[in-house]
Short mmCIF file of C-alpha atoms in Angstrom, two decimals:
data_model
loop_
_atom_site.label_atom_id
_atom_site.label_comp_id
_atom_site.label_asym_id
_atom_site.label_seq_id
_atom_site.Cartn_x
_atom_site.Cartn_y
_atom_site.Cartn_z
CA MET A 1 0.00 0.00 0.00
CA ALA A 2 1.43 3.36 -1.07
CA ARG A 3 1.86 6.09 1.54
CA VAL A 4 -1.33 8.05 2.11
CA SER A 5 -1.43 11.51 3.67
CA ALA A 6 -3.36 12.24 6.84
CA GLU A 7 -5.48 14.69 4.86
CA GLN A 8 -6.44 11.99 2.39
CA ILE A 9 -7.29 9.56 5.20
CA GLN A 10 -9.52 12.18 6.82
CA LYS A 11 -11.24 12.84 3.48
CA ASP A 12 -11.86 9.13 2.92
CA LEU A 13 -13.16 8.78 6.48
CA GLU A 14 -15.61 11.62 5.90
CA THR A 15 -16.96 9.92 2.78
CA ILE A 16 -17.56 6.67 4.66
CA ILE A 17 -19.06 8.42 7.70
CA ARG A 18 -21.54 10.21 5.45
CA ARG A 19 -22.48 6.89 3.87
CA LEU A 20 -23.13 5.45 7.32
CA ARG A 21 -24.96 8.57 8.52
CA PRO A 22 -26.52 10.21 5.44
CA ASP A 23 -28.49 12.58 7.70
CA LEU A 24 -25.32 14.15 9.13
CA LYS A 25 -25.14 17.94 8.59
CA GLY A 26 -22.14 20.28 8.71
CA ASP A 27 -18.39 19.70 8.62
CA ILE A 28 -16.70 16.70 10.16
CA LYS A 29 -13.76 17.77 12.30
CA ALA A 30 -10.79 15.81 13.65
CA THR A 31 -11.98 16.49 17.19
CA ASP A 32 -15.44 15.05 16.56
CA ARG A 33 -16.18 12.06 18.77
CA LEU A 34 -17.52 9.10 16.82
CA ARG A 35 -20.34 8.36 19.25
CA ASP A 36 -21.20 11.64 20.95
CA ASP A 37 -20.75 14.05 18.03
CA LEU A 38 -21.35 11.90 14.96
CA GLY A 39 -23.89 9.50 16.44
CA LEU A 40 -21.99 6.37 15.43
CA ASP A 41 -22.73 3.57 17.86
CA SER A 42 -20.16 0.84 18.45
CA LEU A 43 -21.43 -1.25 15.52
CA HIS A 44 -21.27 1.74 13.17
CA SER A 45 -17.76 2.55 14.41
CA MET A 46 -16.64 -1.00 13.63
CA GLU A 47 -18.18 -0.72 10.16
CA LEU A 48 -16.32 2.54 9.62
CA LEU A 49 -12.99 1.04 10.64
CA SER A 50 -13.71 -2.08 8.64
CA GLU A 51 -14.48 -0.06 5.52
CA VAL A 52 -11.43 2.11 5.79
CA THR A 53 -9.04 -0.76 6.51
CA GLU A 54 -10.46 -2.59 3.48
CA LYS A 55 -9.96 0.49 1.34
CA TYR A 56 -6.29 0.70 2.35
CA GLU A 57 -5.86 -3.07 2.23
CA ILE A 58 -4.58 -3.32 5.77
CA ASP A 59 -5.42 -5.94 8.34
CA VAL A 60 -6.09 -4.91 11.92
CA ASP A 61 -7.22 -6.72 15.03
CA ALA A 62 -10.48 -5.53 16.54
CA GLU A 63 -8.64 -5.00 19.83
CA GLN A 64 -6.33 -2.46 18.18
CA VAL A 65 -9.13 -0.14 17.16
CA GLN A 66 -11.45 -0.38 20.12
CA ASP A 67 -9.92 2.56 21.96
CA VAL A 68 -10.23 5.12 19.19
CA ARG A 69 -12.82 7.72 20.09
CA THR A 70 -12.43 10.63 17.65
CA VAL A 71 -11.98 11.11 13.92
CA GLY A 72 -8.47 12.43 14.61
CA GLU A 73 -7.57 9.29 16.56
CA VAL A 74 -8.74 7.10 13.67
CA VAL A 75 -6.58 9.14 11.27
CA THR A 76 -3.56 8.89 13.59
CA PHE A 77 -4.04 5.15 14.01
CA LEU A 78 -4.36 4.52 10.28
CA ALA A 79 -1.47 6.84 9.39
CA GLY A 80 0.65 4.87 11.84
CA VAL A 81 -0.27 1.52 10.29
CA ILE A 82 0.00 2.65 6.66
CA GLY A 83 2.95 4.99 7.06
CA MET B 1 -18.27 -29.32 -1.03
CA LYS B 2 -18.32 -26.00 -2.86
CA ALA B 3 -20.30 -23.78 -0.53
CA LEU B 4 -21.46 -20.22 -0.14
CA VAL B 5 -22.37 -18.74 3.22
CA VAL B 6 -24.85 -15.91 2.84
CA GLY B 7 -24.22 -13.60 5.77
CA GLY B 8 -20.59 -14.58 6.05
CA ASN B 9 -19.81 -11.67 8.35
CA GLY B 10 -22.66 -12.33 10.80
CA PHE B 11 -22.53 -14.37 14.01
CA VAL B 12 -23.80 -17.72 12.73
CA GLY B 13 -22.36 -17.14 9.25
CA MET B 14 -18.83 -16.62 10.56
CA ASN B 15 -19.01 -19.72 12.72
CA VAL B 16 -20.25 -21.76 9.74
CA LEU B 17 -17.57 -20.25 7.52
CA ARG B 18 -14.87 -21.13 10.04
CA ALA B 19 -16.15 -24.71 10.46
CA LEU B 20 -16.25 -25.22 6.68
CA VAL B 21 -12.68 -23.91 6.29
CA GLN B 22 -11.48 -26.14 9.13
CA ALA B 23 -13.17 -29.15 7.54
CA GLY B 24 -11.36 -28.46 4.26
CA HIS B 25 -14.33 -27.35 2.16
CA ASP B 26 -14.16 -24.82 -0.66
CA VAL B 27 -16.15 -21.94 0.80
CA VAL B 28 -16.91 -18.32 0.04
CA GLY B 29 -18.88 -15.92 2.23
CA THR B 30 -21.05 -13.00 1.28
CA ARG B 31 -20.97 -9.67 3.03
CA LYS B 32 -23.11 -6.60 2.66
CA PRO B 33 -21.67 -3.69 0.67
CA ILE B 34 -21.11 -1.79 3.92
CA ALA B 35 -20.29 -4.16 6.73
CA ASN B 36 -17.91 -4.92 9.54
CA THR B 37 -15.60 -7.55 8.08
CA ILE B 38 -12.71 -7.14 10.52
CA PHE B 39 -13.43 -10.55 12.05
CA ALA B 40 -14.65 -12.34 8.91
CA ARG B 41 -11.53 -11.42 6.93
CA LYS B 42 -9.45 -13.51 9.31
CA LEU B 43 -11.36 -16.76 8.85
CA GLY B 44 -9.49 -17.94 5.78
CA ALA B 45 -12.31 -17.74 3.24
CA PRO B 46 -12.85 -15.13 0.56
CA LEU B 47 -15.71 -12.67 0.99
CA VAL B 48 -17.75 -11.33 -1.90
CA LYS B 49 -20.20 -8.44 -1.84
CA ALA B 50 -23.81 -9.47 -2.25
CA ASP B 51 -26.99 -7.79 -1.14
CA LEU B 52 -30.28 -9.45 -0.17
CA GLU B 53 -32.00 -6.55 -1.96
CA ASP B 54 -30.18 -7.35 -5.21
CA GLU B 55 -30.91 -10.80 -6.69
CA ALA B 56 -28.34 -10.41 -9.47
CA SER B 57 -25.56 -9.99 -6.89
CA LEU B 58 -26.74 -13.17 -5.15
CA VAL B 59 -26.81 -15.16 -8.40
CA GLU B 60 -23.29 -13.96 -9.17
CA ALA B 61 -22.05 -15.03 -5.72
CA MET B 62 -23.76 -18.44 -5.98
CA ARG B 63 -22.44 -19.45 -9.42
CA GLY B 64 -20.41 -22.67 -9.24
CA ARG B 65 -21.53 -23.37 -5.65
CA GLU B 66 -23.27 -26.65 -4.76
CA VAL B 67 -24.61 -25.65 -1.37
CA VAL B 68 -25.81 -22.31 -0.03
CA PHE B 69 -26.01 -21.74 3.72
CA HIS B 70 -28.50 -18.95 4.23
CA CYS B 71 -27.41 -17.53 7.56
CA ALA B 72 -28.81 -14.05 6.93
CA ALA B 73 -32.56 -14.51 7.10
CA HIS B 74 -34.34 -11.33 8.16
CA TYR B 75 -34.08 -10.57 11.89
CA PRO B 76 -36.55 -7.81 12.69
CA ARG B 77 -34.82 -5.21 14.80
CA PHE B 78 -38.10 -3.65 15.87
CA SER B 79 -41.47 -5.20 16.61
CA LEU B 80 -43.56 -2.22 15.51
CA ASP B 81 -44.59 -3.13 11.96
CA ARG B 82 -45.69 -6.77 11.77
CA ASP B 83 -46.83 -6.82 8.14
CA GLY B 84 -43.87 -4.80 6.90
CA GLU B 85 -41.33 -7.03 8.66
CA ILE B 86 -43.01 -10.21 7.37
CA ALA B 87 -42.98 -8.81 3.83
CA THR B 88 -39.27 -7.96 4.13
CA GLY B 89 -38.44 -11.43 5.45
CA VAL B 90 -40.42 -13.30 2.82
CA THR B 91 -39.21 -11.15 -0.07
CA ARG B 92 -35.59 -11.62 0.91
CA VAL B 93 -35.74 -15.39 1.37
CA ARG B 94 -37.62 -15.67 -1.92
CA ARG B 95 -34.79 -13.76 -3.56
CA VAL B 96 -32.16 -16.09 -2.08
CA LEU B 97 -34.09 -19.20 -3.19
CA SER B 98 -34.71 -17.80 -6.66
CA ALA B 99 -31.04 -16.86 -7.01
CA ALA B 100 -30.03 -20.35 -5.90
CA LYS B 101 -32.20 -21.91 -8.61
CA ARG B 102 -30.89 -19.54 -11.26
CA ALA B 103 -27.29 -20.23 -10.25
CA GLY B 104 -27.78 -24.02 -10.35
CA VAL B 105 -27.25 -24.57 -6.62
CA SER B 106 -28.49 -28.00 -5.55
CA ARG B 107 -29.21 -27.39 -1.85
CA VAL B 108 -29.99 -24.52 0.50
CA VAL B 109 -29.63 -24.88 4.26
CA LEU B 110 -31.62 -22.19 6.06
CA THR B 111 -30.69 -21.06 9.55
CA GLY B 112 -34.12 -20.78 11.18
CA THR B 113 -35.01 -20.70 14.84
CA VAL B 114 -36.67 -22.76 17.54
CA ALA B 115 -39.23 -19.93 17.80
CA THR B 116 -41.16 -21.69 15.02
CA VAL B 117 -41.49 -24.84 17.14
CA GLY B 118 -44.55 -25.01 19.38
CA PRO B 119 -45.33 -26.67 22.71
CA PRO B 120 -44.98 -30.46 22.87
CA GLY B 121 -47.99 -32.43 21.67
CA ASP B 122 -49.16 -36.02 22.24
CA GLY B 123 -48.39 -35.97 25.97
CA ARG B 124 -44.68 -35.39 25.33
CA THR B 125 -42.65 -33.16 27.67
CA LEU B 126 -40.17 -31.83 25.12
CA SER B 127 -40.87 -30.00 21.86
CA ASP B 128 -39.62 -31.30 18.55
CA GLU B 129 -39.99 -30.80 14.80
CA ARG B 130 -43.57 -32.13 14.78
CA ASP B 131 -44.85 -29.28 16.91
CA PRO B 132 -46.13 -26.34 14.88
CA ALA B 133 -45.70 -22.80 16.14
CA GLU B 134 -48.23 -21.86 18.78
CA PRO B 135 -50.85 -19.54 17.19
CA ARG B 136 -50.52 -17.07 20.10
CA SER B 137 -46.78 -16.78 19.46
CA LEU B 138 -47.44 -15.71 15.87
CA ARG B 139 -48.91 -12.45 17.17
CA CYS B 140 -45.29 -11.59 18.07
CA VAL B 141 -43.44 -9.95 15.19
CA TYR B 142 -40.24 -11.98 15.55
CA HIS B 143 -42.09 -15.29 15.68
CA ALA B 144 -44.38 -14.35 12.78
CA VAL B 145 -41.47 -13.25 10.57
CA LYS B 146 -39.46 -16.38 11.28
CA ALA B 147 -42.46 -18.68 10.70
CA ALA B 148 -43.20 -16.98 7.37
CA ILE B 149 -39.57 -17.30 6.25
CA GLU B 150 -39.42 -20.98 7.20
CA ALA B 151 -42.71 -21.75 5.43
CA GLU B 152 -41.51 -19.95 2.30
CA ALA B 153 -38.23 -21.90 2.31
CA LEU B 154 -39.82 -25.31 2.86
CA ALA B 155 -42.40 -24.59 0.15
CA ALA B 156 -39.54 -24.04 -2.30
CA ASN B 157 -38.16 -27.54 -1.72
CA GLY B 158 -38.55 -29.53 -4.91
CA ARG B 159 -36.92 -31.24 -7.84
CA ASP B 160 -34.69 -28.34 -8.84
CA LEU B 161 -33.68 -27.22 -5.35
CA GLU B 162 -33.43 -29.07 -2.05
CA VAL B 163 -34.13 -27.09 1.10
CA VAL B 164 -33.26 -28.11 4.65
CA VAL B 165 -34.12 -25.95 7.68
CA LEU B 166 -32.30 -25.89 11.01
CA ASN B 167 -34.15 -24.67 14.13
CA PRO B 168 -31.44 -23.72 16.62
CA THR B 169 -32.15 -22.72 20.20
CA GLY B 170 -30.30 -19.86 21.98
CA ILE B 171 -26.89 -19.57 20.36
CA PHE B 172 -23.82 -18.61 22.37
CA GLY B 173 -20.20 -18.53 21.31
CA GLU B 174 -17.46 -16.52 19.68
CA LEU B 175 -17.79 -13.96 16.88
CA ASP B 176 -21.14 -12.60 18.10
CA VAL B 177 -20.31 -9.14 16.77
CA LYS B 178 -23.79 -7.72 17.26
CA ALA B 179 -24.36 -9.42 20.63
CA GLY B 180 -27.74 -10.90 19.69
CA THR B 181 -28.75 -13.51 22.23
CA GLY B 182 -25.38 -12.78 23.80
CA PHE B 183 -26.79 -9.40 24.82
CA LEU B 184 -27.82 -11.16 28.04
CA LEU B 185 -24.20 -12.08 28.81
CA VAL B 186 -22.96 -8.61 27.99
CA ALA B 187 -25.67 -6.99 30.09
CA ILE B 188 -24.91 -9.21 33.09
CA GLY B 189 -21.19 -8.53 32.73
CA ASN B 190 -21.72 -4.78 32.61
CA GLY B 191 -24.24 -4.75 35.46
CA LEU B 192 -26.96 -3.54 33.12
CA LEU B 193 -29.61 -6.19 33.60
CA PRO B 194 -31.85 -4.98 36.46
CA PHE B 195 -34.58 -7.47 35.62
CA PHE B 196 -35.27 -10.59 33.58
CA VAL B 197 -38.20 -12.79 32.61
CA GLU B 198 -38.16 -16.32 34.01
CA GLY B 199 -38.83 -19.02 31.48
CA LYS B 200 -37.60 -22.06 29.62
CA THR B 201 -34.56 -21.72 27.44
CA ASN B 202 -32.05 -23.97 25.72
CA VAL B 203 -28.44 -23.16 24.89
CA ILE B 204 -26.52 -24.38 21.87
CA ASP B 205 -22.81 -23.77 21.26
CA ALA B 206 -22.13 -21.79 18.08
CA ASP B 207 -19.48 -24.33 17.08
CA ASP B 208 -21.96 -27.20 17.47
CA LEU B 209 -24.47 -25.29 15.36
CA ALA B 210 -21.85 -24.68 12.69
CA ARG B 211 -21.13 -28.42 12.51
CA ALA B 212 -24.88 -29.08 12.34
CA HIS B 213 -25.03 -26.86 9.25
CA ILE B 214 -22.40 -28.96 7.52
CA ALA B 215 -24.20 -32.15 8.54
CA ALA B 216 -27.49 -30.75 7.23
CA ALA B 217 -25.85 -30.07 3.89
CA GLN B 218 -24.47 -33.60 3.74
CA ARG B 219 -27.17 -35.71 5.39
CA GLY B 220 -30.31 -33.65 5.96
CA ARG B 221 -33.46 -34.89 4.23
CA PRO B 222 -34.83 -32.37 1.73
CA GLY B 223 -37.94 -30.54 2.90
CA GLU B 224 -37.29 -31.40 6.56
CA ARG B 225 -36.60 -29.22 9.55
CA TYR B 226 -34.25 -30.15 12.37
CA VAL B 227 -34.26 -28.83 15.91
CA VAL B 228 -30.68 -28.33 17.07
CA GLY B 229 -30.05 -27.56 20.71
CA GLY B 230 -27.82 -28.29 23.66
CA HIS B 231 -28.87 -27.75 27.25
CA ASP B 232 -32.32 -27.11 28.73
CA LEU B 233 -32.41 -24.68 31.65
CA LEU B 234 -34.30 -21.73 33.12
CA THR B 235 -33.38 -18.13 32.36
CA SER B 236 -32.37 -17.57 36.00
CA GLU B 237 -30.05 -20.61 35.92
CA LEU B 238 -28.43 -19.32 32.75
CA LEU B 239 -27.89 -15.83 34.12
CA GLU B 240 -26.58 -17.10 37.47
CA ARG B 241 -24.09 -19.29 35.69
CA VAL B 242 -22.90 -16.42 33.51
CA ALA B 243 -22.50 -14.15 36.55
CA GLU B 244 -20.47 -16.90 38.23
CA ILE B 245 -18.20 -17.28 35.19
CA LEU B 246 -17.65 -13.54 34.97
CA GLY B 247 -17.18 -13.20 38.73
CA VAL B 248 -19.87 -10.52 39.01
CA PRO B 249 -22.83 -10.43 41.40
CA PHE B 250 -26.17 -11.63 40.09
CA THR B 251 -28.65 -9.07 41.31
CA SER B 252 -31.26 -9.11 38.51
CA LYS B 253 -34.85 -9.53 39.67
CA PRO B 254 -37.56 -11.52 37.91
CA VAL B 255 -40.47 -9.47 36.56
CA PRO B 256 -43.75 -10.59 35.00
CA CYS B 257 -43.70 -11.09 31.27
CA TRP B 258 -46.40 -8.46 30.63
CA LEU B 259 -44.33 -5.79 32.38
CA ALA B 260 -41.15 -6.62 30.48
CA GLY B 261 -43.16 -6.70 27.24
CA ALA B 262 -44.58 -3.24 27.92
CA ALA B 263 -41.13 -1.87 28.78
CA ALA B 264 -39.70 -3.36 25.59
CA THR B 265 -42.47 -1.93 23.43
CA PHE B 266 -41.86 1.51 24.99
CA ALA B 267 -38.10 1.16 24.40
CA GLU B 268 -38.64 0.25 20.76
CA MET B 269 -41.07 3.12 20.14
CA ARG B 270 -38.67 5.58 21.74
CA GLN B 271 -35.71 4.29 19.73
CA HIS B 272 -37.73 4.26 16.54
CA ALA B 273 -38.75 7.88 17.09
CA LEU B 274 -35.11 8.90 17.60
CA ARG B 275 -34.24 7.54 14.13
CA ASP B 276 -30.52 7.47 15.00
CA GLY B 277 -29.86 3.88 13.98
CA GLY B 278 -29.29 2.79 17.59
CA ARG B 279 -30.86 -0.22 19.27
CA PRO B 280 -33.52 -0.13 21.98
CA PHE B 281 -32.37 -0.77 25.57
CA LEU B 282 -34.67 -3.82 25.58
CA ALA B 283 -35.86 -5.65 22.45
CA ARG B 284 -39.41 -6.98 22.40
CA GLU B 285 -38.13 -10.05 20.58
CA LEU B 286 -35.97 -11.04 23.57
CA VAL B 287 -39.02 -10.97 25.86
CA ASP B 288 -41.16 -12.90 23.38
CA VAL B 289 -38.48 -15.56 22.91
CA VAL B 290 -38.45 -16.24 26.65
CA ARG B 291 -42.26 -16.06 26.88
CA PHE B 292 -42.57 -18.84 24.32
CA GLY B 293 -39.32 -20.59 25.31
CA ARG B 294 -39.02 -24.34 24.69
CA TRP B 295 -37.14 -27.28 26.09
CA VAL B 296 -36.38 -29.50 23.15
CA ASP B 297 -35.88 -33.06 22.02
CA THR B 298 -33.07 -33.12 19.46
CA SER B 299 -33.14 -36.87 18.79
CA LYS B 300 -34.13 -36.43 15.13
CA SER B 301 -31.06 -34.26 14.50
CA VAL B 302 -28.81 -36.67 16.37
CA ARG B 303 -30.23 -39.66 14.51
CA GLU B 304 -30.42 -38.26 11.00
CA LEU B 305 -27.63 -35.69 10.95
CA GLY B 306 -25.26 -37.73 13.14
CA LEU B 307 -24.62 -34.88 15.59
CA ALA B 308 -22.20 -35.48 18.46
CA PRO B 309 -23.23 -34.77 22.08
CA PRO B 310 -23.40 -31.04 22.78
CA THR B 311 -20.43 -29.08 24.09
CA PRO B 312 -20.68 -28.78 27.91
CA LEU B 313 -22.66 -25.70 28.92
CA GLN B 314 -19.84 -24.34 31.09
CA THR B 315 -17.43 -24.53 28.15
CA THR B 316 -19.84 -22.73 25.83
CA LEU B 317 -20.62 -19.91 28.23
CA THR B 318 -16.99 -19.47 29.27
CA LYS B 319 -15.94 -19.29 25.63
CA ALA B 320 -18.62 -16.70 24.84
CA CYS B 321 -17.84 -14.63 27.93
CA ALA B 322 -14.12 -14.70 27.15
CA TRP B 323 -14.81 -13.41 23.64
CA TYR B 324 -16.96 -10.52 24.90
CA VAL B 325 -14.35 -9.60 27.51
CA ARG B 326 -11.48 -9.81 25.04
CA HIS B 327 -13.30 -7.49 22.66
CA ARG B 328 -14.47 -5.20 25.46
CA TYR B 329 -18.16 -5.69 25.08
CA ILE B 330 -17.88 -6.43 28.79
CA LYS B 331 -15.80 -3.64 30.22
CA ASP B 332 -15.28 -4.21 33.93
CA VAL B 333 -14.12 -7.82 33.85
CA LYS B 334 -10.44 -8.03 33.06
CA ASP B 335 -9.72 -11.73 33.02
CA VAL B 336 -12.52 -14.18 32.41
CA ARG B 337 -10.16 -17.14 32.38
CA SER B 338 -9.22 -16.96 36.04
CA ALA B 339 -12.81 -16.25 37.05
CA ALA B 340 -14.05 -19.02 34.78
CA SER B 341 -11.50 -21.51 35.94
CA ALA B 342 -12.42 -20.84 39.58
CA ALA B 343 -16.09 -21.25 38.72
CA THR B 344 -15.40 -24.46 36.80
CA SER B 345 -13.33 -25.92 39.65
CA ALA B 346 -16.05 -25.07 42.17
CA ARG B 347 -18.73 -26.57 39.95
CA ASP B 348 -16.70 -29.69 39.11
CA GLY B 349 -16.02 -30.17 42.81
CA ALA B 350 -19.67 -29.80 43.66
CA GLU B 351 -20.68 -32.17 40.89
CA THR B 352 -18.05 -34.71 41.91
CA THR B 353 -19.39 -34.88 45.44
CA ARG B 354 -22.77 -35.93 44.10
CA VAL B 355 -21.33 -38.96 42.31
CA PRO B 356 -21.77 -42.09 44.49
#
């Protein structure tokens, strides 16, 4: 997998989040919490991480991603794995 | 066999997929276009995108497959629209069966439920395949949907497609990503089960059920249904045992069924009104399943499918609890193995003393 910038990861995340929550209005910020701000329950959050790891063709363990709480933390985690 | 598991990223589907891979079969799983595949991707079988709303995608996935395991029959999340949920369930299973015929599949094994099995007739004490669903139970949305799906599937059995139905009891085990029946274990572990409804239940290990699927594909008689279960017990016994395994206090109180039903209906209406995609704090279906719970006679499955004796209950529940703890569905229990091993030793000791 080629190196992907943090900006690109955030953009891709936004696309997937809007697919999961088509009713979501306004910008999605790095500080947004997946559950409290974006309304993604734990199953949605797993779908988000699943989608994005498939897109970048990386394999993660569920345990690795269960502590991420915000969009920024997802970006940091993925950048760390890909980069 | 060349098999396809429809719902290959769901609880039962993943267990069936894993059992097929372990038994050396050529298997592919389907997953929805947007789905959590983090667990399914690790099972050693390819996953293809297919949607129950899109028959062409199902036909494509089924081409070249001899057997289809339909582990994704409609599971109504809410019990507020009986006719709508039945229509969804029937339409989807019809699509799967039609796709199977078009793709040249020879056999479909449907994962049904014991909810379509009624009280024991002819003076028997245990329910089996001969007992039709109790008419009263069909007023419940979950029961009505599942009965309609099963009837549709069995009606499709014929010369060009063989259909076998499995009727599993309460399924517990690993890979329960959505914590279906396992919700009870998770709730006990997190101290979030203030009350419960007492009633008959039966527990089957997800691994045993997966092996039953393979046996149904190989030895099940076309057009037949098979009750597959493990251990008969009461809800309170199940919950106490789970609390013991997790090392948490069991403080839940029994409440009458009508009260739990009313609370569940309120919870569903509230969640439905929120329209945020979340799940109600109590599902009506869980109450109805206990209300019409069955203790079962599985001798037909043992005889015709050649099933081995069920996995010990303690092993099944410990395995399920360990999975929920490991994946932090249960947050305050750190190490289920030490708690479980202490519980097992205590139980084994107690059981040993009863042996003459």
